[in-house]
């Protein structure tokens, strides 16, 4: 699975793009790849924003609710989950840009090449048959269709060995 860094903000803040973060306070979990990639994306785009470091997702949401931050940055799928779990999803706006590449993987037992091969073959079969899209819809349908990088990953996973 592949995701990317984005940001969640109160809809009333009008933050729709990375450039809209100029002059804003953006909460981000300390020590994460999101912290590094957000700082780099802001620098590359000439956007001056203050990063408010928090220890976890709940602190990021709390920082926005308490006015200590204007937005919270994390992996896009996690942000969507936070908005949905809030019970007030209509009050949140998800940034339209993805500023990083965040790959996810399955955990497997160490030194079990046969099991890893079986898992990889099944993932390839699901991608080749198109069944992966039904699985995506079931578990991530709220996110919409797979974004282009994830769609490409599904295609590449289906390539013959």
mmCIF file with all atom_site columns, N, CA and C in Angstrom, residues 92-148:
data_model
loop_
_atom_site.group_PDB
_atom_site.id
_atom_site.type_symbol
_atom_site.label_atom_id
_atom_site.label_alt_id
_atom_site.label_comp_id
_atom_site.label_asym_id
_atom_site.label_entity_id
_atom_site.label_seq_id
_atom_site.pdbx_PDB_ins_code
_atom_site.Cartn_x
_atom_site.Cartn_y
_atom_site.Cartn_z
_atom_site.occupancy
_atom_site.B_iso_or_equiv
_atom_site.pdbx_formal_charge
_atom_site.auth_seq_id
_atom_site.auth_comp_id
_atom_site.auth_asym_id
_atom_site.auth_atom_id
_atom_site.pdbx_PDB_model_num
ATOM 1   N N  . UNK A 1 92  ? -14.180 19.342  8.713   1.00 0.00 ? 92  UNK A N  1
ATOM 2   C CA . UNK A 1 92  ? -12.776 19.233  8.335   1.00 0.00 ? 92  UNK A CA 1
ATOM 3   C C  . UNK A 1 92  ? -12.591 19.318  6.829   1.00 0.00 ? 92  UNK A C  1
ATOM 4   N N  . UNK A 1 93  ? -11.429 19.788  6.426   1.00 0.00 ? 93  UNK A N  1
ATOM 5   C CA . UNK A 1 93  ? -11.058 19.840  5.018   1.00 0.00 ? 93  UNK A CA 1
ATOM 6   C C  . UNK A 1 93  ? -9.700  19.165  4.860   1.00 0.00 ? 93  UNK A C  1
ATOM 7   N N  . UNK A 1 94  ? -9.594  18.269  3.894   1.00 0.00 ? 94  UNK A N  1
ATOM 8   C CA . UNK A 1 94  ? -8.347  17.565  3.629   1.00 0.00 ? 94  UNK A CA 1
ATOM 9   C C  . UNK A 1 94  ? -7.599  18.285  2.522   1.00 0.00 ? 94  UNK A C  1
ATOM 10  N N  . UNK A 1 95  ? -6.305  18.502  2.726   1.00 0.00 ? 95  UNK A N  1
ATOM 11  C CA . UNK A 1 95  ? -5.489  19.160  1.709   1.00 0.00 ? 95  UNK A CA 1
ATOM 12  C C  . UNK A 1 95  ? -5.533  18.406  0.393   1.00 0.00 ? 95  UNK A C  1
ATOM 13  N N  . UNK A 1 96  ? -5.529  19.138  -0.687  1.00 0.00 ? 96  UNK A N  1
ATOM 14  C CA . UNK A 1 96  ? -5.629  18.531  -2.007  1.00 0.00 ? 96  UNK A CA 1
ATOM 15  C C  . UNK A 1 96  ? -4.319  18.003  -2.552  1.00 0.00 ? 96  UNK A C  1
ATOM 16  N N  . UNK A 1 97  ? -3.219  18.301  -1.894  1.00 0.00 ? 97  UNK A N  1
ATOM 17  C CA . UNK A 1 97  ? -1.912  17.882  -2.385  1.00 0.00 ? 97  UNK A CA 1
ATOM 18  C C  . UNK A 1 97  ? -1.320  16.793  -1.499  1.00 0.00 ? 97  UNK A C  1
ATOM 19  N N  . UNK A 1 98  ? -0.546  15.937  -2.111  1.00 0.00 ? 98  UNK A N  1
ATOM 20  C CA . UNK A 1 98  ? 0.234   14.948  -1.379  1.00 0.00 ? 98  UNK A CA 1
ATOM 21  C C  . UNK A 1 98  ? 1.690   15.364  -1.535  1.00 0.00 ? 98  UNK A C  1
ATOM 22  N N  . UNK A 1 99  ? 2.364   15.598  -0.420  1.00 0.00 ? 99  UNK A N  1
ATOM 23  C CA . UNK A 1 99  ? 3.723   16.139  -0.485  1.00 0.00 ? 99  UNK A CA 1
ATOM 24  C C  . UNK A 1 99  ? 4.811   15.116  -0.197  1.00 0.00 ? 99  UNK A C  1
ATOM 25  N N  . UNK A 1 100 ? 4.435   13.841  -0.028  1.00 0.00 ? 100 UNK A N  1
ATOM 26  C CA . UNK A 1 100 ? 5.461   12.828  0.213   1.00 0.00 ? 100 UNK A CA 1
ATOM 27  C C  . UNK A 1 100 ? 4.983   11.469  -0.272  1.00 0.00 ? 100 UNK A C  1
ATOM 28  N N  . UNK A 1 101 ? 5.904   10.551  -0.313  1.00 0.00 ? 101 UNK A N  1
ATOM 29  C CA . UNK A 1 101 ? 5.640   9.164   -0.692  1.00 0.00 ? 101 UNK A CA 1
ATOM 30  C C  . UNK A 1 101 ? 5.822   8.322   0.557   1.00 0.00 ? 101 UNK A C  1
ATOM 31  N N  . UNK A 1 102 ? 4.769   7.648   1.008   1.00 0.00 ? 102 UNK A N  1
ATOM 32  C CA . UNK A 1 102 ? 4.808   6.868   2.249   1.00 0.00 ? 102 UNK A CA 1
ATOM 33  C C  . UNK A 1 102 ? 4.372   5.429   1.969   1.00 0.00 ? 102 UNK A C  1
ATOM 34  N N  . UNK A 1 103 ? 5.325   4.542   1.705   1.00 0.00 ? 103 UNK A N  1
ATOM 35  C CA . UNK A 1 103 ? 4.963   3.146   1.455   1.00 0.00 ? 103 UNK A CA 1
ATOM 36  C C  . UNK A 1 103 ? 4.660   2.389   2.747   1.00 0.00 ? 103 UNK A C  1
ATOM 37  N N  . UNK A 1 104 ? 3.684   1.529   2.676   1.00 0.00 ? 104 UNK A N  1
ATOM 38  C CA . UNK A 1 104 ? 3.325   0.637   3.784   1.00 0.00 ? 104 UNK A CA 1
ATOM 39  C C  . UNK A 1 104 ? 3.587   -0.797  3.319   1.00 0.00 ? 104 UNK A C  1
ATOM 40  N N  . UNK A 1 105 ? 3.810   -1.702  4.252   1.00 0.00 ? 105 UNK A N  1
ATOM 41  C CA . UNK A 1 105 ? 4.081   -3.092  3.889   1.00 0.00 ? 105 UNK A CA 1
ATOM 42  C C  . UNK A 1 105 ? 3.422   -4.034  4.891   1.00 0.00 ? 105 UNK A C  1
ATOM 43  N N  . UNK A 1 106 ? 3.334   -5.277  4.512   1.00 0.00 ? 106 UNK A N  1
ATOM 44  C CA . UNK A 1 106 ? 2.825   -6.318  5.401   1.00 0.00 ? 106 UNK A CA 1
ATOM 45  C C  . UNK A 1 106 ? 3.972   -6.843  6.261   1.00 0.00 ? 106 UNK A C  1
ATOM 46  N N  . UNK A 1 107 ? 3.679   -7.157  7.497   1.00 0.00 ? 107 UNK A N  1
ATOM 47  C CA . UNK A 1 107 ? 4.679   -7.791  8.353   1.00 0.00 ? 107 UNK A CA 1
ATOM 48  C C  . UNK A 1 107 ? 4.598   -9.298  8.152   1.00 0.00 ? 107 UNK A C  1
ATOM 49  N N  . UNK A 1 108 ? 5.762   -9.911  8.009   1.00 0.00 ? 108 UNK A N  1
ATOM 50  C CA . UNK A 1 108 ? 5.852   -11.358 7.834   1.00 0.00 ? 108 UNK A CA 1
ATOM 51  C C  . UNK A 1 108 ? 6.863   -11.927 8.819   1.00 0.00 ? 108 UNK A C  1
ATOM 52  N N  . UNK A 1 109 ? 6.741   -13.224 9.065   1.00 0.00 ? 109 UNK A N  1
ATOM 53  C CA . UNK A 1 109 ? 7.742   -13.893 9.896   1.00 0.00 ? 109 UNK A CA 1
ATOM 54  C C  . UNK A 1 109 ? 9.112   -13.774 9.236   1.00 0.00 ? 109 UNK A C  1
ATOM 55  N N  . UNK A 1 110 ? 10.139  -13.641 10.048  1.00 0.00 ? 110 UNK A N  1
ATOM 56  C CA . UNK A 1 110 ? 11.505  -13.602 9.521   1.00 0.00 ? 110 UNK A CA 1
ATOM 57  C C  . UNK A 1 110 ? 11.906  -14.975 9.000   1.00 0.00 ? 110 UNK A C  1
ATOM 58  N N  . UNK A 1 111 ? 12.745  -14.942 7.984   1.00 0.00 ? 111 UNK A N  1
ATOM 59  C CA . UNK A 1 111 ? 13.377  -16.159 7.463   1.00 0.00 ? 111 UNK A CA 1
ATOM 60  C C  . UNK A 1 111 ? 12.377  -17.231 7.039   1.00 0.00 ? 111 UNK A C  1
ATOM 61  N N  . UNK A 1 112 ? 11.241  -16.808 6.509   1.00 0.00 ? 112 UNK A N  1
ATOM 62  C CA . UNK A 1 112 ? 10.259  -17.769 6.008   1.00 0.00 ? 112 UNK A CA 1
ATOM 63  C C  . UNK A 1 112 ? 9.995   -17.455 4.534   1.00 0.00 ? 112 UNK A C  1
ATOM 64  N N  . UNK A 1 113 ? 10.970  -17.821 3.707   1.00 0.00 ? 113 UNK A N  1
ATOM 65  C CA . UNK A 1 113 ? 10.915  -17.491 2.283   1.00 0.00 ? 113 UNK A CA 1
ATOM 66  C C  . UNK A 1 113 ? 9.701   -18.113 1.600   1.00 0.00 ? 113 UNK A C  1
ATOM 67  N N  . UNK A 1 114 ? 9.315   -19.317 2.008   1.00 0.00 ? 114 UNK A N  1
ATOM 68  C CA . UNK A 1 114 ? 8.164   -19.975 1.379   1.00 0.00 ? 114 UNK A CA 1
ATOM 69  C C  . UNK A 1 114 ? 6.873   -19.198 1.639   1.00 0.00 ? 114 UNK A C  1
ATOM 70  N N  . UNK A 1 115 ? 6.688   -18.730 2.864   1.00 0.00 ? 115 UNK A N  1
ATOM 71  C CA . UNK A 1 115 ? 5.487   -17.964 3.196   1.00 0.00 ? 115 UNK A CA 1
ATOM 72  C C  . UNK A 1 115 ? 5.495   -16.621 2.461   1.00 0.00 ? 115 UNK A C  1
ATOM 73  N N  . UNK A 1 116 ? 6.661   -15.959 2.424   1.00 0.00 ? 116 UNK A N  1
ATOM 74  C CA . UNK A 1 116 ? 6.761   -14.678 1.717   1.00 0.00 ? 116 UNK A CA 1
ATOM 75  C C  . UNK A 1 116 ? 6.421   -14.860 0.244   1.00 0.00 ? 116 UNK A C  1
ATOM 76  N N  . UNK A 1 117 ? 6.919   -15.933 -0.369  1.00 0.00 ? 117 UNK A N  1
ATOM 77  C CA . UNK A 1 117 ? 6.619   -16.201 -1.771  1.00 0.00 ? 117 UNK A CA 1
ATOM 78  C C  . UNK A 1 117 ? 5.121   -16.435 -1.973  1.00 0.00 ? 117 UNK A C  1
ATOM 79  N N  . UNK A 1 118 ? 4.494   -17.185 -1.078  1.00 0.00 ? 118 UNK A N  1
ATOM 80  C CA . UNK A 1 118 ? 3.047   -17.431 -1.181  1.00 0.00 ? 118 UNK A CA 1
ATOM 81  C C  . UNK A 1 118 ? 2.262   -16.124 -1.078  1.00 0.00 ? 118 UNK A C  1
ATOM 82  N N  . UNK A 1 119 ? 2.643   -15.257 -0.143  1.00 0.00 ? 119 UNK A N  1
ATOM 83  C CA . UNK A 1 119 ? 1.969   -13.960 0.014   1.00 0.00 ? 119 UNK A CA 1
ATOM 84  C C  . UNK A 1 119 ? 2.178   -13.108 -1.231  1.00 0.00 ? 119 UNK A C  1
ATOM 85  N N  . UNK A 1 120 ? 3.413   -13.020 -1.711  1.00 0.00 ? 120 UNK A N  1
ATOM 86  C CA . UNK A 1 120 ? 3.698   -12.207 -2.897  1.00 0.00 ? 120 UNK A CA 1
ATOM 87  C C  . UNK A 1 120 ? 2.944   -12.713 -4.122  1.00 0.00 ? 120 UNK A C  1
ATOM 88  N N  . UNK A 1 121 ? 2.868   -14.025 -4.267  1.00 0.00 ? 121 UNK A N  1
ATOM 89  C CA . UNK A 1 121 ? 2.133   -14.583 -5.415  1.00 0.00 ? 121 UNK A CA 1
ATOM 90  C C  . UNK A 1 121 ? 0.643   -14.261 -5.323  1.00 0.00 ? 121 UNK A C  1
ATOM 91  N N  . UNK A 1 122 ? 0.081   -14.344 -4.131  1.00 0.00 ? 122 UNK A N  1
ATOM 92  C CA . UNK A 1 122 ? -1.346  -14.028 -3.975  1.00 0.00 ? 122 UNK A CA 1
ATOM 93  C C  . UNK A 1 122 ? -1.605  -12.542 -4.227  1.00 0.00 ? 122 UNK A C  1
ATOM 94  N N  . UNK A 1 123 ? -0.729  -11.675 -3.736  1.00 0.00 ? 123 UNK A N  1
ATOM 95  C CA . UNK A 1 123 ? -0.888  -10.241 -4.004  1.00 0.00 ? 123 UNK A CA 1
ATOM 96  C C  . UNK A 1 123 ? -0.796  -9.959  -5.501  1.00 0.00 ? 123 UNK A C  1
ATOM 97  N N  . UNK A 1 124 ? 0.124   -10.636 -6.183  1.00 0.00 ? 124 UNK A N  1
ATOM 98  C CA . UNK A 1 124 ? 0.253   -10.467 -7.632  1.00 0.00 ? 124 UNK A CA 1
ATOM 99  C C  . UNK A 1 124 ? -1.012  -10.958 -8.337  1.00 0.00 ? 124 UNK A C  1
ATOM 100 N N  . UNK A 1 125 ? -1.551  -12.096 -7.901  1.00 0.00 ? 125 UNK A N  1
ATOM 101 C CA . UNK A 1 125 ? -2.772  -12.625 -8.499  1.00 0.00 ? 125 UNK A CA 1
ATOM 102 C C  . UNK A 1 125 ? -3.943  -11.660 -8.314  1.00 0.00 ? 125 UNK A C  1
ATOM 103 N N  . UNK A 1 126 ? -4.070  -11.108 -7.103  1.00 0.00 ? 126 UNK A N  1
ATOM 104 C CA . UNK A 1 126 ? -5.144  -10.145 -6.831  1.00 0.00 ? 126 UNK A CA 1
ATOM 105 C C  . UNK A 1 126 ? -5.021  -8.923  -7.735  1.00 0.00 ? 126 UNK A C  1
ATOM 106 N N  . UNK A 1 127 ? -3.793  -8.472  -7.958  1.00 0.00 ? 127 UNK A N  1
ATOM 107 C CA . UNK A 1 127 ? -3.582  -7.310  -8.827  1.00 0.00 ? 127 UNK A CA 1
ATOM 108 C C  . UNK A 1 127 ? -3.888  -7.654  -10.276 1.00 0.00 ? 127 UNK A C  1
ATOM 109 N N  . UNK A 1 128 ? -3.386  -8.799  -10.756 1.00 0.00 ? 128 UNK A N  1
ATOM 110 C CA . UNK A 1 128 ? -3.629  -9.195  -12.152 1.00 0.00 ? 128 UNK A CA 1
ATOM 111 C C  . UNK A 1 128 ? -5.112  -9.380  -12.444 1.00 0.00 ? 128 UNK A C  1
ATOM 112 N N  . UNK A 1 129 ? -5.840  -9.971  -11.513 1.00 0.00 ? 129 UNK A N  1
ATOM 113 C CA . UNK A 1 129 ? -7.260  -10.264 -11.736 1.00 0.00 ? 129 UNK A CA 1
ATOM 114 C C  . UNK A 1 129 ? -8.149  -9.034  -11.566 1.00 0.00 ? 129 UNK A C  1
ATOM 115 N N  . UNK A 1 130 ? -7.609  -7.996  -10.940 1.00 0.00 ? 130 UNK A N  1
ATOM 116 C CA . UNK A 1 130 ? -8.416  -6.812  -10.657 1.00 0.00 ? 130 UNK A CA 1
ATOM 117 C C  . UNK A 1 130 ? -9.161  -6.895  -9.337  1.00 0.00 ? 130 UNK A C  1
ATOM 118 N N  . UNK A 1 131 ? -9.069  -8.053  -8.658  1.00 0.00 ? 131 UNK A N  1
ATOM 119 C CA . UNK A 1 131 ? -9.744  -8.213  -7.363  1.00 0.00 ? 131 UNK A CA 1
ATOM 120 C C  . UNK A 1 131 ? -9.235  -7.212  -6.329  1.00 0.00 ? 131 UNK A C  1
ATOM 121 N N  . UNK A 1 132 ? -8.024  -6.736  -6.516  1.00 0.00 ? 132 UNK A N  1
ATOM 122 C CA . UNK A 1 132 ? -7.444  -5.787  -5.559  1.00 0.00 ? 132 UNK A CA 1
ATOM 123 C C  . UNK A 1 132 ? -8.306  -4.525  -5.459  1.00 0.00 ? 132 UNK A C  1
ATOM 124 N N  . UNK A 1 133 ? -8.990  -4.170  -6.547  1.00 0.00 ? 133 UNK A N  1
ATOM 125 C CA . UNK A 1 133 ? -9.825  -2.966  -6.525  1.00 0.00 ? 133 UNK A CA 1
ATOM 126 C C  . UNK A 1 133 ? -11.073 -3.156  -5.668  1.00 0.00 ? 133 UNK A C  1
ATOM 127 N N  . UNK A 1 134 ? -11.631 -4.357  -5.669  1.00 0.00 ? 134 UNK A N  1
ATOM 128 C CA . UNK A 1 134 ? -12.777 -4.641  -4.793  1.00 0.00 ? 134 UNK A CA 1
ATOM 129 C C  . UNK A 1 134 ? -12.340 -4.606  -3.332  1.00 0.00 ? 134 UNK A C  1
ATOM 130 N N  . UNK A 1 135 ? -11.145 -5.116  -3.061  1.00 0.00 ? 135 UNK A N  1
ATOM 131 C CA . UNK A 1 135 ? -10.612 -5.072  -1.695  1.00 0.00 ? 135 UNK A CA 1
ATOM 132 C C  . UNK A 1 135 ? -10.365 -3.624  -1.287  1.00 0.00 ? 135 UNK A C  1
ATOM 133 N N  . UNK A 1 136 ? -9.784  -2.851  -2.203  1.00 0.00 ? 136 UNK A N  1
ATOM 134 C CA . UNK A 1 136 ? -9.550  -1.429  -1.926  1.00 0.00 ? 136 UNK A CA 1
ATOM 135 C C  . UNK A 1 136 ? -10.868 -0.728  -1.626  1.00 0.00 ? 136 UNK A C  1
ATOM 136 N N  . UNK A 1 137 ? -11.872 -0.985  -2.428  1.00 0.00 ? 137 UNK A N  1
ATOM 137 C CA . UNK A 1 137 ? -13.180 -0.350  -2.237  1.00 0.00 ? 137 UNK A CA 1
ATOM 138 C C  . UNK A 1 137 ? -13.770 -0.722  -0.881  1.00 0.00 ? 137 UNK A C  1
ATOM 139 N N  . UNK A 1 138 ? -13.637 -1.983  -0.506  1.00 0.00 ? 138 UNK A N  1
ATOM 140 C CA . UNK A 1 138 ? -14.211 -2.429  0.767   1.00 0.00 ? 138 UNK A CA 1
ATOM 141 C C  . UNK A 1 138 ? -13.569 -1.723  1.953   1.00 0.00 ? 138 UNK A C  1
ATOM 142 N N  . UNK A 1 139 ? -12.247 -1.623  1.953   1.00 0.00 ? 139 UNK A N  1
ATOM 143 C CA . UNK A 1 139 ? -11.544 -1.114  3.125   1.00 0.00 ? 139 UNK A CA 1
ATOM 144 C C  . UNK A 1 139 ? -11.186 0.366   3.033   1.00 0.00 ? 139 UNK A C  1
ATOM 145 N N  . UNK A 1 140 ? -11.019 0.885   1.815   1.00 0.00 ? 140 UNK A N  1
ATOM 146 C CA . UNK A 1 140 ? -10.590 2.273   1.654   1.00 0.00 ? 140 UNK A CA 1
ATOM 147 C C  . UNK A 1 140 ? -11.532 3.073   0.767   1.00 0.00 ? 140 UNK A C  1
ATOM 148 N N  . UNK A 1 141 ? -12.724 2.550   0.503   1.00 0.00 ? 141 UNK A N  1
ATOM 149 C CA . UNK A 1 141 ? -13.655 3.210   -0.402  1.00 0.00 ? 141 UNK A CA 1
ATOM 150 C C  . UNK A 1 141 ? -13.941 4.650   -0.044  1.00 0.00 ? 141 UNK A C  1
ATOM 151 N N  . UNK A 1 142 ? -13.920 4.953   1.247   1.00 0.00 ? 142 UNK A N  1
ATOM 152 C CA . UNK A 1 142 ? -14.171 6.320   1.686   1.00 0.00 ? 142 UNK A CA 1
ATOM 153 C C  . UNK A 1 142 ? -13.094 7.275   1.156   1.00 0.00 ? 142 UNK A C  1
ATOM 154 N N  . UNK A 1 143 ? -11.922 6.732   0.804   1.00 0.00 ? 143 UNK A N  1
ATOM 155 C CA . UNK A 1 143 ? -10.838 7.558   0.264   1.00 0.00 ? 143 UNK A CA 1
ATOM 156 C C  . UNK A 1 143 ? -11.033 7.858   -1.213  1.00 0.00 ? 143 UNK A C  1
ATOM 157 N N  . UNK A 1 144 ? -11.982 7.190   -1.834  1.00 0.00 ? 144 UNK A N  1
ATOM 158 C CA . UNK A 1 144 ? -12.173 7.350   -3.265  1.00 0.00 ? 144 UNK A CA 1
ATOM 159 C C  . UNK A 1 144 ? -11.357 6.309   -4.019  1.00 0.00 ? 144 UNK A C  1
ATOM 160 N N  . UNK A 1 145 ? -11.227 6.493   -5.317  1.00 0.00 ? 145 UNK A N  1
ATOM 161 C CA . UNK A 1 145 ? -10.449 5.565   -6.140  1.00 0.00 ? 145 UNK A CA 1
ATOM 162 C C  . UNK A 1 145 ? -8.980  5.670   -5.756  1.00 0.00 ? 145 UNK A C  1
ATOM 163 N N  . UNK A 1 146 ? -8.209  4.612   -6.014  1.00 0.00 ? 146 UNK A N  1
ATOM 164 C CA . UNK A 1 146 ? -6.779  4.686   -5.707  1.00 0.00 ? 146 UNK A CA 1
ATOM 165 C C  . UNK A 1 146 ? -6.134  5.860   -6.436  1.00 0.00 ? 146 UNK A C  1
ATOM 166 N N  . UNK A 1 147 ? -5.308  6.601   -5.707  1.00 0.00 ? 147 UNK A N  1
ATOM 167 C CA . UNK A 1 147 ? -4.616  7.708   -6.360  1.00 0.00 ? 147 UNK A CA 1
ATOM 168 C C  . UNK A 1 147 ? -3.595  7.125   -7.340  1.00 0.00 ? 147 UNK A C  1
ATOM 169 N N  . UNK A 1 148 ? -3.090  7.913   -8.295  1.00 0.00 ? 148 UNK A N  1
ATOM 170 C CA . UNK A 1 148 ? -2.261  7.363   -9.379  1.00 0.00 ? 148 UNK A CA 1
ATOM 171 C C  . UNK A 1 148 ? -1.066  6.522   -8.923  1.00 0.00 ? 148 UNK A C  1
#
